[in-house]
mmCIF file of C-alpha atoms in Angstrom:
data_model
loop_
_atom_site.group_PDB
_atom_site.id
_atom_site.type_symbol
_atom_site.label_atom_id
_atom_site.label_comp_id
_atom_site.label_asym_id
_atom_site.label_seq_id
_atom_site.Cartn_x
_atom_site.Cartn_y
_atom_site.Cartn_z
ATOM 1 C CA MET R 1 -9.445 42.304 -8.706
ATOM 2 C CA THR R 2 -6.920 40.629 -6.532
ATOM 3 C CA ALA R 3 -7.270 36.772 -7.022
ATOM 4 C CA GLN R 4 -8.086 34.460 -3.972
ATOM 5 C CA THR R 5 -7.152 30.978 -5.109
ATOM 6 C CA MET R 6 -4.621 29.827 -7.688
ATOM 7 C CA GLN R 7 -3.949 27.020 -9.929
ATOM 8 C CA ALA R 8 -1.134 24.574 -8.444
ATOM 9 C CA ILE R 9 0.383 21.559 -8.448
ATOM 10 C CA GLN R 10 0.201 19.692 -5.051
ATOM 11 C CA VAL R 11 1.591 16.902 -3.599
ATOM 12 C CA SER R 12 0.172 14.924 -1.417
ATOM 13 C CA ALA R 13 1.754 11.740 -0.287
ATOM 14 C CA TYR R 14 5.344 10.932 -1.665
ATOM 15 C CA GLY R 15 5.291 8.498 -4.942
ATOM 16 C CA ASP R 16 5.545 8.765 -8.804
ATOM 17 C CA ALA R 17 4.203 11.457 -10.962
ATOM 18 C CA ALA R 18 0.786 10.514 -10.663
ATOM 19 C CA ASN R 19 1.329 12.124 -7.520
ATOM 20 C CA LEU R 20 1.181 15.460 -8.884
ATOM 21 C CA GLU R 21 -2.371 16.696 -8.631
ATOM 22 C CA LEU R 22 -3.409 20.085 -10.554
ATOM 23 C CA VAL R 23 -5.685 21.636 -7.612
ATOM 24 C CA ALA R 24 -7.204 24.627 -6.660
ATOM 25 C CA ARG R 25 -5.300 26.851 -3.642
ATOM 26 C CA SER R 26 -6.157 29.940 -1.862
ATOM 27 C CA LEU R 27 -3.497 32.624 -1.790
ATOM 28 C CA PRO R 28 -2.615 33.017 1.544
ATOM 29 C CA ALA R 29 -2.028 36.248 2.988
ATOM 30 C CA LEU R 30 1.525 38.038 1.925
ATOM 31 C CA ALA R 31 4.080 37.893 4.481
ATOM 32 C CA PRO R 32 6.095 40.626 5.055
ATOM 33 C CA GLY R 33 9.907 40.916 3.454
ATOM 34 C CA SER R 34 8.308 38.788 0.417
ATOM 35 C CA VAL R 35 6.862 39.331 -3.401
ATOM 36 C CA ARG R 36 3.875 37.571 -4.953
ATOM 37 C CA VAL R 37 5.489 36.747 -8.351
ATOM 38 C CA ARG R 38 2.785 35.755 -10.934
ATOM 39 C CA GLN R 39 4.818 33.220 -12.599
ATOM 40 C CA GLN R 40 4.866 32.624 -16.418
ATOM 41 C CA VAL R 41 6.974 30.188 -16.342
ATOM 42 C CA ALA R 42 8.120 27.116 -14.023
ATOM 43 C CA GLY R 43 11.481 25.057 -14.418
ATOM 44 C CA VAL R 44 11.449 21.577 -13.916
ATOM 45 C CA ASN R 45 14.182 19.881 -12.187
ATOM 46 C CA TYR R 46 15.709 16.766 -10.552
ATOM 47 C CA VAL R 47 15.599 17.595 -7.771
ATOM 48 C CA ASP R 48 11.739 18.114 -8.019
ATOM 49 C CA VAL R 49 11.543 14.395 -8.248
ATOM 50 C CA TYR R 50 13.738 13.729 -5.874
ATOM 51 C CA GLN R 51 11.030 15.851 -3.636
ATOM 52 C CA ARG R 52 7.995 13.822 -5.072
ATOM 53 C CA ILE R 53 9.219 10.666 -4.118
ATOM 54 C CA GLY R 54 10.734 11.681 -0.752
ATOM 55 C CA ARG R 55 14.507 11.112 -1.134
ATOM 56 C CA TYR R 56 14.274 14.774 0.148
ATOM 57 C CA PRO R 57 11.953 15.513 2.035
ATOM 58 C CA VAL R 58 9.610 17.932 2.492
ATOM 59 C CA PRO R 59 6.222 18.319 4.243
ATOM 60 C CA LEU R 60 3.038 17.345 3.045
ATOM 61 C CA PRO R 61 1.153 18.638 0.839
ATOM 62 C CA PHE R 62 3.580 20.627 -0.843
ATOM 63 C CA VAL R 63 3.996 22.329 -4.086
ATOM 64 C CA PRO R 64 6.936 21.467 -6.299
ATOM 65 C CA GLY R 65 9.436 23.605 -8.186
ATOM 66 C CA VAL R 66 12.596 25.313 -6.993
ATOM 67 C CA GLU R 67 12.698 27.790 -9.968
ATOM 68 C CA GLY R 68 10.479 30.439 -11.899
ATOM 69 C CA SER R 69 9.906 33.718 -13.529
ATOM 70 C CA GLY R 70 7.053 36.361 -13.505
ATOM 71 C CA THR R 71 6.278 39.562 -13.132
ATOM 72 C CA ILE R 72 5.881 41.019 -9.419
ATOM 73 C CA GLU R 73 1.920 41.065 -8.294
ATOM 74 C CA ALA R 74 2.405 42.551 -4.932
ATOM 75 C CA ILE R 75 4.919 43.799 -2.285
ATOM 76 C CA GLY R 76 4.815 42.523 1.285
ATOM 77 C CA ALA R 77 5.623 44.730 4.143
ATOM 78 C CA GLY R 78 9.370 46.189 5.135
ATOM 79 C CA VAL R 79 10.820 45.637 0.920
ATOM 80 C CA SER R 80 12.434 48.004 -0.544
ATOM 81 C CA GLY R 81 13.799 48.268 -4.209
ATOM 82 C CA LEU R 82 11.288 46.342 -5.756
ATOM 83 C CA ARG R 83 8.008 47.556 -7.583
ATOM 84 C CA PRO R 84 4.701 45.429 -9.081
ATOM 85 C CA ASP R 85 5.260 45.018 -12.871
ATOM 86 C CA GLN R 86 8.836 44.230 -12.617
ATOM 87 C CA ARG R 87 10.099 41.383 -14.384
ATOM 88 C CA VAL R 88 12.004 38.611 -11.958
ATOM 89 C CA ALA R 89 13.252 35.229 -11.270
ATOM 90 C CA TRP R 90 14.017 33.277 -8.375
ATOM 91 C CA SER R 91 14.787 30.134 -7.340
ATOM 92 C CA GLY R 92 16.013 27.901 -4.143
ATOM 93 C CA SER R 93 12.221 28.416 -2.715
ATOM 94 C CA THR R 94 9.941 25.352 -3.456
ATOM 95 C CA GLY R 95 6.217 26.459 -4.884
ATOM 96 C CA GLY R 96 6.797 26.703 -8.385
ATOM 97 C CA TYR R 97 4.415 24.538 -9.930
ATOM 98 C CA ALA R 98 1.553 27.325 -9.499
ATOM 99 C CA GLU R 99 0.294 30.157 -11.348
ATOM 100 C CA TYR R 100 1.728 32.807 -8.070
ATOM 101 C CA ALA R 101 4.805 32.229 -6.091
ATOM 102 C CA ASP R 102 5.704 34.022 -2.817
ATOM 103 C CA ILE R 103 8.977 34.386 -2.588
ATOM 104 C CA ALA R 104 11.737 35.682 0.092
ATOM 105 C CA ALA R 105 12.814 39.473 -1.458
ATOM 106 C CA GLU R 106 16.007 38.399 -1.163
ATOM 107 C CA ARG R 107 15.628 36.027 -3.616
ATOM 108 C CA VAL R 108 14.220 37.802 -5.906
ATOM 109 C CA ILE R 109 16.420 38.253 -9.142
ATOM 110 C CA VAL R 110 15.324 41.166 -11.751
ATOM 111 C CA LEU R 111 15.581 40.270 -15.063
ATOM 112 C CA PRO R 112 17.651 42.440 -17.496
ATOM 113 C CA ASP R 113 15.144 43.176 -20.569
ATOM 114 C CA ASN R 114 17.879 40.387 -22.971
ATOM 115 C CA VAL R 115 16.860 37.594 -20.569
ATOM 116 C CA SER R 116 13.581 36.314 -21.324
ATOM 117 C CA PHE R 117 11.480 34.559 -19.034
ATOM 118 C CA GLU R 118 12.198 31.398 -20.455
ATOM 119 C CA GLN R 119 16.401 31.544 -20.162
ATOM 120 C CA ALA R 120 15.504 32.652 -16.811
ATOM 121 C CA GLY R 121 12.872 30.162 -15.223
ATOM 122 C CA ALA R 122 14.844 26.961 -16.971
ATOM 123 C CA GLY R 123 18.632 28.250 -16.676
ATOM 124 C CA VAL R 124 19.013 30.185 -12.836
ATOM 125 C CA LEU R 125 19.018 27.726 -10.732
ATOM 126 C CA ARG R 126 21.183 25.394 -13.452
ATOM 127 C CA SER R 127 23.702 28.361 -14.054
ATOM 128 C CA MET R 128 23.987 28.683 -10.234
ATOM 129 C CA THR R 129 24.890 25.122 -10.151
ATOM 130 C CA CYS R 130 27.322 25.675 -12.847
ATOM 131 C CA TYR R 131 29.340 28.189 -10.748
ATOM 132 C CA LEU R 132 28.693 26.237 -7.936
ATOM 133 C CA LEU R 133 30.382 22.992 -9.404
ATOM 134 C CA LEU R 134 33.162 24.892 -11.670
ATOM 135 C CA ASN R 135 34.108 28.059 -10.188
ATOM 136 C CA HIS R 136 33.383 27.914 -6.814
ATOM 137 C CA TYR R 137 34.505 24.521 -5.908
ATOM 138 C CA ALA R 138 36.468 23.236 -8.664
ATOM 139 C CA ARG R 139 38.015 26.429 -9.525
ATOM 140 C CA LEU R 140 37.851 26.009 -13.101
ATOM 141 C CA GLN R 141 41.395 27.506 -14.806
ATOM 142 C CA PRO R 142 41.672 28.165 -18.642
ATOM 143 C CA GLY R 143 43.355 24.938 -20.517
ATOM 144 C CA GLN R 144 41.677 22.335 -17.817
ATOM 145 C CA THR R 145 39.789 19.199 -19.094
ATOM 146 C CA VAL R 146 36.040 18.566 -17.907
ATOM 147 C CA LEU R 147 33.791 15.763 -18.564
ATOM 148 C CA VAL R 148 30.206 16.058 -18.281
ATOM 149 C CA HIS R 149 28.113 13.361 -18.266
ATOM 150 C CA ALA R 150 24.433 13.568 -19.541
ATOM 151 C CA ALA R 151 26.065 16.109 -21.747
ATOM 152 C CA ALA R 152 22.519 17.159 -23.847
ATOM 153 C CA GLY R 153 20.628 17.443 -20.765
ATOM 154 C CA GLY R 154 19.359 20.306 -19.648
ATOM 155 C CA LEU R 155 22.592 20.810 -16.813
ATOM 156 C CA GLY R 156 25.066 19.260 -19.078
ATOM 157 C CA LEU R 157 24.152 21.745 -21.928
ATOM 158 C CA LEU R 158 24.801 24.954 -19.682
ATOM 159 C CA LEU R 159 27.809 23.026 -17.860
ATOM 160 C CA THR R 160 29.470 22.645 -21.478
ATOM 161 C CA GLN R 161 29.091 26.163 -22.522
ATOM 162 C CA TRP R 162 29.973 27.772 -19.169
ATOM 163 C CA ALA R 163 33.390 25.544 -19.155
ATOM 164 C CA LYS R 164 34.147 26.531 -22.804
ATOM 165 C CA ALA R 165 33.404 30.226 -22.139
ATOM 166 C CA SER R 166 36.242 29.864 -19.000
ATOM 167 C CA GLY R 167 38.896 28.060 -21.654
ATOM 168 C CA ALA R 168 38.419 24.882 -21.177
ATOM 169 C CA ARG R 169 38.567 21.668 -23.021
ATOM 170 C CA VAL R 170 35.344 19.774 -22.122
ATOM 171 C CA ILE R 171 34.538 16.055 -23.258
ATOM 172 C CA GLY R 172 30.693 14.752 -22.813
ATOM 173 C CA THR R 173 28.511 11.709 -22.394
ATOM 174 C CA VAL R 174 25.348 11.161 -25.086
ATOM 175 C CA SER R 175 23.052 8.421 -25.652
ATOM 176 C CA SER R 176 22.694 9.270 -29.489
ATOM 177 C CA GLU R 177 24.294 10.823 -32.234
ATOM 178 C CA GLU R 178 21.210 13.096 -32.363
ATOM 179 C CA LYS R 179 22.443 13.997 -28.999
ATOM 180 C CA ALA R 180 26.229 14.294 -29.603
ATOM 181 C CA ALA R 181 25.161 16.507 -32.544
ATOM 182 C CA LEU R 182 23.300 18.696 -29.904
ATOM 183 C CA ALA R 183 26.326 18.971 -27.462
ATOM 184 C CA GLN R 184 28.818 19.499 -30.002
ATOM 185 C CA SER R 185 26.908 22.588 -31.287
ATOM 186 C CA ARG R 186 26.979 24.279 -27.538
ATOM 187 C CA GLY R 187 30.673 23.516 -27.972
ATOM 188 C CA LEU R 188 31.622 19.852 -26.506
ATOM 189 C CA ASP R 189 34.909 19.322 -27.739
ATOM 190 C CA ARG R 190 34.511 15.067 -27.697
ATOM 191 C CA ALA R 191 30.767 12.940 -27.903
ATOM 192 C CA VAL R 192 31.171 10.076 -26.033
ATOM 193 C CA ASN R 193 28.586 7.418 -26.885
ATOM 194 C CA TYR R 194 28.461 5.400 -23.652
ATOM 195 C CA ARG R 195 26.089 2.501 -25.282
ATOM 196 C CA GLN R 196 29.468 2.233 -27.797
ATOM 197 C CA GLU R 197 32.664 3.586 -25.791
ATOM 198 C CA ASP R 198 33.747 3.233 -22.822
ATOM 199 C CA PHE R 199 34.130 6.547 -21.485
ATOM 200 C CA VAL R 200 36.943 5.982 -19.006
ATOM 201 C CA ALA R 201 38.936 5.040 -22.255
ATOM 202 C CA ALA R 202 37.827 8.021 -24.236
ATOM 203 C CA VAL R 203 38.728 10.053 -21.389
ATOM 204 C CA ARG R 204 42.353 8.855 -21.002
ATOM 205 C CA GLU R 205 42.831 9.138 -24.577
ATOM 206 C CA PHE R 206 41.678 12.711 -24.859
ATOM 207 C CA THR R 207 43.928 13.580 -21.883
ATOM 208 C CA GLY R 208 47.001 11.794 -22.902
ATOM 209 C CA GLY R 209 46.386 9.675 -20.559
ATOM 210 C CA LYS R 210 46.266 11.709 -17.389
ATOM 211 C CA GLY R 211 42.474 11.847 -16.814
ATOM 212 C CA ALA R 212 40.170 14.846 -16.697
ATOM 213 C CA ASP R 213 40.845 18.015 -14.287
ATOM 214 C CA ILE R 214 37.418 18.015 -13.218
ATOM 215 C CA VAL R 215 34.497 15.561 -13.940
ATOM 216 C CA ALA R 216 30.482 16.056 -13.268
ATOM 217 C CA ASP R 217 28.872 13.090 -12.696
ATOM 218 C CA GLY R 218 25.101 13.501 -12.132
ATOM 219 C CA ILE R 219 24.567 9.874 -12.327
ATOM 220 C CA GLY R 220 25.578 8.305 -9.336
ATOM 221 C CA GLY R 221 26.066 4.964 -7.731
ATOM 222 C CA ALA R 222 28.563 2.323 -9.698
ATOM 223 C CA HIS R 223 28.862 5.053 -11.983
ATOM 224 C CA PHE R 224 30.529 7.003 -10.049
ATOM 225 C CA LEU R 225 33.388 4.680 -9.122
ATOM 226 C CA ARG R 226 34.314 4.720 -12.584
ATOM 227 C CA SER R 227 34.119 8.559 -13.320
ATOM 228 C CA ILE R 228 36.738 8.579 -10.225
ATOM 229 C CA ASP R 229 38.351 6.574 -12.366
ATOM 230 C CA ALA R 230 38.508 9.013 -15.380
ATOM 231 C CA THR R 231 39.919 11.904 -12.997
ATOM 232 C CA ARG R 232 43.551 12.305 -12.868
ATOM 233 C CA SER R 233 45.361 12.359 -9.559
ATOM 234 C CA GLY R 234 44.905 15.568 -7.955
ATOM 235 C CA GLY R 235 41.847 16.423 -10.104
ATOM 236 C CA MET R 236 37.848 16.398 -8.475
ATOM 237 C CA ALA R 237 35.414 14.188 -8.823
ATOM 238 C CA ILE R 238 31.682 15.909 -8.274
ATOM 239 C CA SER R 239 28.480 14.109 -7.139
ATOM 240 C CA VAL R 240 25.899 16.581 -8.766
ATOM 241 C CA GLY R 241 22.680 13.952 -8.764
ATOM 242 C CA SER R 242 21.752 10.370 -8.487
ATOM 243 C CA VAL R 243 19.427 9.799 -11.740
ATOM 244 C CA SER R 244 20.699 5.717 -10.813
ATOM 245 C CA GLY R 245 18.698 6.095 -7.833
ATOM 246 C CA GLU R 246 21.399 6.191 -5.627
ATOM 247 C CA GLY R 247 24.585 8.981 -4.918
ATOM 248 C CA ALA R 248 28.226 8.240 -4.081
ATOM 249 C CA PRO R 249 28.447 4.594 -2.895
ATOM 250 C CA ALA R 250 30.623 3.954 0.166
ATOM 251 C CA GLU R 251 33.596 2.779 -1.715
ATOM 252 C CA ALA R 252 33.432 5.949 -3.236
ATOM 253 C CA LEU R 253 35.837 7.463 -0.861
ATOM 254 C CA ALA R 254 38.589 4.625 -1.000
ATOM 255 C CA ALA R 255 38.619 4.873 -4.431
ATOM 256 C CA ALA R 256 39.227 8.712 -4.861
ATOM 257 C CA GLN R 257 42.261 8.360 -2.144
ATOM 258 C CA ALA R 258 43.509 5.431 -4.003
ATOM 259 C CA ARG R 259 43.766 8.132 -6.929
ATOM 260 C CA GLY R 260 44.494 11.156 -5.192
ATOM 261 C CA VAL R 261 41.391 12.305 -6.609
ATOM 262 C CA LEU R 262 39.669 15.066 -4.422
ATOM 263 C CA MET R 263 35.611 14.117 -4.273
ATOM 264 C CA GLU R 264 32.612 16.722 -3.511
ATOM 265 C CA ARG R 265 28.915 16.212 -3.064
ATOM 266 C CA PRO R 266 27.871 19.676 -3.546
ATOM 267 C CA SER R 267 24.058 20.802 -2.932
ATOM 268 C CA ILE R 268 23.081 23.892 -4.752
ATOM 269 C CA LEU R 269 19.674 24.121 -2.492
ATOM 270 C CA THR R 270 22.063 24.257 0.769
ATOM 271 C CA PHE R 271 24.178 26.437 -0.975
ATOM 272 C CA VAL R 272 22.069 29.059 -1.834
ATOM 273 C CA LYS R 273 20.588 29.121 1.920
ATOM 274 C CA ASP R 274 23.264 31.519 2.487
ATOM 275 C CA PRO R 275 21.818 35.065 0.981
ATOM 276 C CA GLN R 276 25.548 36.289 0.215
ATOM 277 C CA GLN R 277 26.331 32.937 -2.023
ATOM 278 C CA TYR R 278 22.985 33.156 -3.146
ATOM 279 C CA ARG R 279 23.437 36.853 -4.235
ATOM 280 C CA ILE R 280 26.977 35.812 -5.894
ATOM 281 C CA ALA R 281 25.877 32.951 -7.595
ATOM 282 C CA ALA R 282 22.670 34.323 -8.904
ATOM 283 C CA ASP R 283 24.835 37.524 -10.636
ATOM 284 C CA ALA R 284 27.209 34.865 -12.187
ATOM 285 C CA ALA R 285 24.103 33.496 -13.710
ATOM 286 C CA VAL R 286 22.769 36.295 -14.789
ATOM 287 C CA THR R 287 25.768 37.707 -16.046
ATOM 288 C CA ARG R 288 26.471 34.828 -18.210
ATOM 289 C CA LEU R 289 22.545 34.389 -19.444
ATOM 290 C CA GLN R 290 23.270 38.359 -20.657
ATOM 291 C CA ALA R 291 26.388 37.008 -22.539
ATOM 292 C CA GLY R 292 24.443 34.636 -24.430
ATOM 293 C CA LEU R 293 24.278 31.269 -22.550
ATOM 294 C CA MET R 294 22.030 29.083 -24.156
ATOM 295 C CA VAL R 295 19.467 27.207 -22.172
ATOM 296 C CA ASP R 296 18.060 25.024 -24.527
ATOM 297 C CA ILE R 297 14.793 23.951 -23.467
ATOM 298 C CA GLY R 298 14.050 20.375 -24.524
ATOM 299 C CA GLY R 299 10.053 20.655 -23.874
ATOM 300 C CA ARG R 300 7.073 23.203 -22.820
ATOM 301 C CA LEU R 301 4.486 21.207 -21.000
ATOM 302 C CA PRO R 302 1.014 23.238 -19.574
ATOM 303 C CA LEU R 303 0.450 23.178 -15.948
ATOM 304 C CA SER R 304 -1.381 20.612 -15.957
ATOM 305 C CA GLU R 305 1.010 18.037 -17.063
ATOM 306 C CA ALA R 306 3.464 18.202 -14.401
ATOM 307 C CA ALA R 307 3.120 14.738 -14.666
ATOM 308 C CA GLN R 308 3.944 13.991 -17.755
ATOM 309 C CA ALA R 309 7.163 16.779 -17.882
ATOM 310 C CA HIS R 310 8.396 14.446 -14.692
ATOM 311 C CA ARG R 311 8.367 11.149 -16.872
ATOM 312 C CA LEU R 312 10.032 13.131 -19.693
ATOM 313 C CA LEU R 313 12.590 14.034 -17.390
ATOM 314 C CA GLU R 314 13.150 10.229 -15.419
ATOM 315 C CA GLY R 315 12.900 8.950 -18.857
ATOM 316 C CA GLY R 316 15.994 11.072 -19.892
ATOM 317 C CA THR R 317 14.486 11.379 -23.560
ATOM 318 C CA ALA R 318 14.497 15.400 -22.972
ATOM 319 C CA GLN R 319 17.317 17.159 -24.756
ATOM 320 C CA GLY R 320 17.886 20.418 -23.033
ATOM 321 C CA ALA R 321 15.725 21.953 -20.404
ATOM 322 C CA LEU R 322 11.684 21.352 -19.175
ATOM 323 C CA LEU R 323 9.667 23.982 -18.687
ATOM 324 C CA LEU R 324 5.657 24.257 -17.299
ATOM 325 C CA ASP R 325 4.242 26.954 -18.731
ATOM 326 C CA VAL R 326 2.085 29.098 -16.234
ATOM 327 C CA GLY R 327 1.049 32.424 -16.925
#
């Protein structure tokens, strides 16, 4: 019998993690050009937090979650090349924190047999982000040096592996020896415990005084100004998040100009609105996952504990990516 309702996490008002409420929602009619995915897992990302608090406004009420994986349950009118029971992943839409997700067919990513639901559900969007930052924008070349902040986080671990597979040298910031060991096990050349060392000085030492070719900063605020200081003249400082509560500050442009540093503030969700760019990034992500890109799972929680997953993410205690078990 076809399900008429589903369990989902709903946000009815912007606010803290307590606003993530488990509800029963009616399943809408499947729109033409879409498929219905019976979810197995949903990835938990910082963009979910930004949408929950209203920094990235989404019409209320909404179901958060911008990536997931599962099997195709139903095919909408006009869809070809896909079939029920196929193993798939998706990213770039909302609605992941739910038993079912209706996804535009052009955003469906068919999974190879050697890519698990867990690796895809927690890794596709982050891997696409790696492609966006290191390949599309920075044009990473072998032998270059990359600085990755929060190197033991879900994105940081993938950025480290992606850069190393491209022939780069990678230095990364961490907050503990345990996190340093994890990041180094994924190829990090030099771990900097930012609670004990100045990361700008460490980068200068690591690079013979010139600075990193590419810096990926997910902290934002005044921290990004220091990331610019750690970038060589002609290099690129990328603001990829705002864990501090603010993005790149207004004075960042002047600081970058003074050092001759290129500055970018890309958005993966904006980038993948273009179907062609989405497909290129998705193909690159799946290729890397097939080749052994390891998505470290820092925690798996049931759908009903989505609020706890957000608290772990915001608290910075998780090592690796967080998943919600849905199926």
